[in-house]
Amino acid sequence: MALTLPHHSLLLPRSLSLRKIQSQTRKPTSSFPAFRCSSNPNFKTTLKTCKNCKTQFDPSLNHPRACRFHTAHFGGETKRKFESVYIGGTMDTPDSGQVFQYWHCCGSEDPFDPGCTASPHSSYDD
């Protein structure tokens, strides 16, 4: 019986089955130890919640571009209104009643766009 792997072949004797080999593999019995980057054993990291992107962050790791968010809401406009504001559309715009959904701050049509603005995280405690 031959088992083909991406870069080589492994020949197994007929007396061994793949199921038997898989059942003999050991499962990890221990997890990785935790490492502390402080010499103080009582040091605890207090995570805060960012009021812009709503994620938890470690204040000691905050930097000027840590947070990505949108400054306006995700919503929709008809094609007529969208084009009249952004590219000069008129009442004669084809499919003028079609609704476009986009971020009102940057025009991105992706509802999962990470954000058009970058800044440090800002907690509710600030």
Short mmCIF file of C-alpha atoms in Angstrom, two decimals:
data_model
loop_
_atom_site.label_atom_id
_atom_site.label_comp_id
_atom_site.label_asym_id
_atom_site.label_seq_id
_atom_site.Cartn_x
_atom_site.Cartn_y
_atom_site.Cartn_z
CA MET A 1 0.00 0.00 0.00
CA ALA A 2 1.47 3.38 -0.96
CA LEU A 3 0.55 6.74 0.53
CA THR A 4 1.53 9.68 -1.67
CA LEU A 5 2.55 12.86 0.11
CA PRO A 6 3.27 16.23 -1.50
CA HIS A 7 7.05 15.75 -1.90
CA HIS A 8 7.66 12.04 -1.41
CA SER A 9 6.07 8.61 -1.12
CA LEU A 10 5.89 6.52 2.02
CA LEU A 11 5.62 2.75 1.61
CA LEU A 12 3.86 0.93 4.41
CA PRO A 13 4.06 -2.81 5.02
CA ARG A 14 0.78 -4.65 4.51
CA SER A 15 0.69 -5.50 8.21
CA LEU A 16 0.41 -1.82 9.18
CA SER A 17 -2.62 0.21 8.38
CA LEU A 18 -2.80 3.98 8.27
CA ARG A 19 -5.46 3.92 11.01
CA LYS A 20 -3.13 1.97 13.31
CA ILE A 21 -0.27 4.42 12.73
CA GLN A 22 -2.51 7.41 13.39
CA SER A 23 -3.77 5.90 16.64
CA GLN A 24 -0.21 5.41 17.86
CA THR A 25 0.73 9.08 17.52
CA ARG A 26 1.03 10.83 20.85
CA LYS A 27 -1.04 13.83 21.75
CA PRO A 28 0.72 16.74 23.45
CA THR A 29 0.49 16.41 27.21
CA SER A 30 1.76 19.83 28.24
CA SER A 31 1.19 23.37 27.11
CA PHE A 32 3.75 26.07 26.54
CA PRO A 33 4.82 27.96 29.65
CA ALA A 34 3.76 31.57 30.02
CA PHE A 35 6.53 34.13 29.77
CA ARG A 36 6.51 37.38 31.69
CA CYS A 37 8.34 40.41 30.28
CA SER A 38 8.65 42.11 33.65
CA SER A 39 11.03 41.42 36.49
CA ASN A 40 8.20 42.22 38.90
CA PRO A 41 6.30 38.94 39.58
CA ASN A 42 3.20 40.89 40.70
CA PHE A 43 2.98 42.77 37.38
CA LYS A 44 -0.44 42.38 35.75
CA THR A 45 -1.46 43.64 32.34
CA THR A 46 -4.76 45.48 32.42
CA LEU A 47 -6.41 45.48 29.02
CA LYS A 48 -8.57 48.44 28.06
CA THR A 49 -11.30 48.74 25.45
CA CYS A 50 -10.79 51.22 22.62
CA LYS A 51 -13.76 53.54 22.12
CA ASN A 52 -13.02 53.88 18.39
CA CYS A 53 -12.49 50.29 17.21
CA LYS A 54 -14.07 48.50 20.23
CA THR A 55 -11.15 46.06 20.61
CA GLN A 56 -9.17 45.34 23.76
CA PHE A 57 -5.60 46.61 23.86
CA ASP A 58 -2.60 46.71 26.15
CA PRO A 59 -1.81 50.39 26.90
CA SER A 60 1.92 49.64 27.08
CA LEU A 61 1.85 48.42 23.45
CA ASN A 62 -0.19 51.36 22.09
CA HIS A 63 1.40 53.28 19.21
CA PRO A 64 0.37 56.10 16.80
CA ARG A 65 -1.18 53.75 14.18
CA ALA A 66 -2.49 50.96 16.46
CA CYS A 67 -6.20 51.69 15.88
CA ARG A 68 -8.00 51.59 12.52
CA PHE A 69 -11.57 52.91 12.36
CA HIS A 70 -14.08 54.87 10.27
CA THR A 71 -15.12 58.38 11.30
CA ALA A 72 -18.64 58.08 9.83
CA HIS A 73 -21.31 55.39 9.51
CA PHE A 74 -21.89 52.67 6.90
CA GLY A 75 -25.15 53.37 5.12
CA GLY A 76 -26.85 53.76 1.79
CA GLU A 77 -27.85 56.38 -0.73
CA THR A 78 -29.55 56.11 -4.08
CA LYS A 79 -27.23 56.10 -7.09
CA ARG A 80 -28.57 59.52 -8.12
CA LYS A 81 -27.67 61.16 -4.81
CA PHE A 82 -24.34 59.31 -4.53
CA GLU A 83 -23.21 60.37 -8.00
CA SER A 84 -24.48 63.94 -7.61
CA VAL A 85 -22.36 64.35 -4.48
CA TYR A 86 -19.24 62.47 -5.62
CA ILE A 87 -19.06 62.62 -9.44
CA GLY A 88 -21.68 65.09 -10.65
CA GLY A 89 -24.59 62.78 -11.43
CA THR A 90 -27.92 64.24 -12.60
CA MET A 91 -31.59 63.27 -12.63
CA ASP A 92 -30.85 61.38 -15.89
CA THR A 93 -28.38 59.00 -14.20
CA PRO A 94 -29.09 55.41 -15.37
CA ASP A 95 -30.43 53.16 -12.56
CA SER A 96 -30.78 56.26 -10.40
CA GLY A 97 -33.00 54.46 -7.87
CA GLN A 98 -30.42 51.75 -7.13
CA VAL A 99 -29.14 51.95 -3.53
CA PHE A 100 -25.38 52.01 -2.88
CA GLN A 101 -24.07 51.13 0.56
CA TYR A 102 -20.76 52.64 1.59
CA TRP A 103 -18.79 54.21 4.44
CA HIS A 104 -19.79 57.87 4.43
CA CYS A 105 -16.32 59.00 5.53
CA CYS A 106 -14.23 57.46 2.74
CA GLY A 107 -16.65 56.01 0.17
CA SER A 108 -15.47 52.39 0.58
CA GLU A 109 -18.22 49.92 -0.36
CA ASP A 110 -16.73 47.10 1.76
CA PRO A 111 -18.68 46.75 5.04
CA PHE A 112 -15.68 44.91 6.57
CA ASP A 113 -13.10 47.56 5.58
CA PRO A 114 -10.78 47.92 8.63
CA GLY A 115 -10.95 51.71 8.65
CA CYS A 116 -9.78 54.80 6.83
CA THR A 117 -8.32 56.53 9.90
CA ALA A 118 -5.33 55.39 11.96
CA SER A 119 -4.54 56.68 15.43
CA PRO A 120 -3.50 55.40 18.86
CA HIS A 121 -6.15 53.44 20.73
CA SER A 122 -8.26 55.63 23.00
CA SER A 123 -9.89 54.04 26.04
CA TYR A 124 -13.09 55.06 27.77
CA ASP A 125 -10.94 55.89 30.82
CA ASP A 126 -8.99 58.63 29.00
#
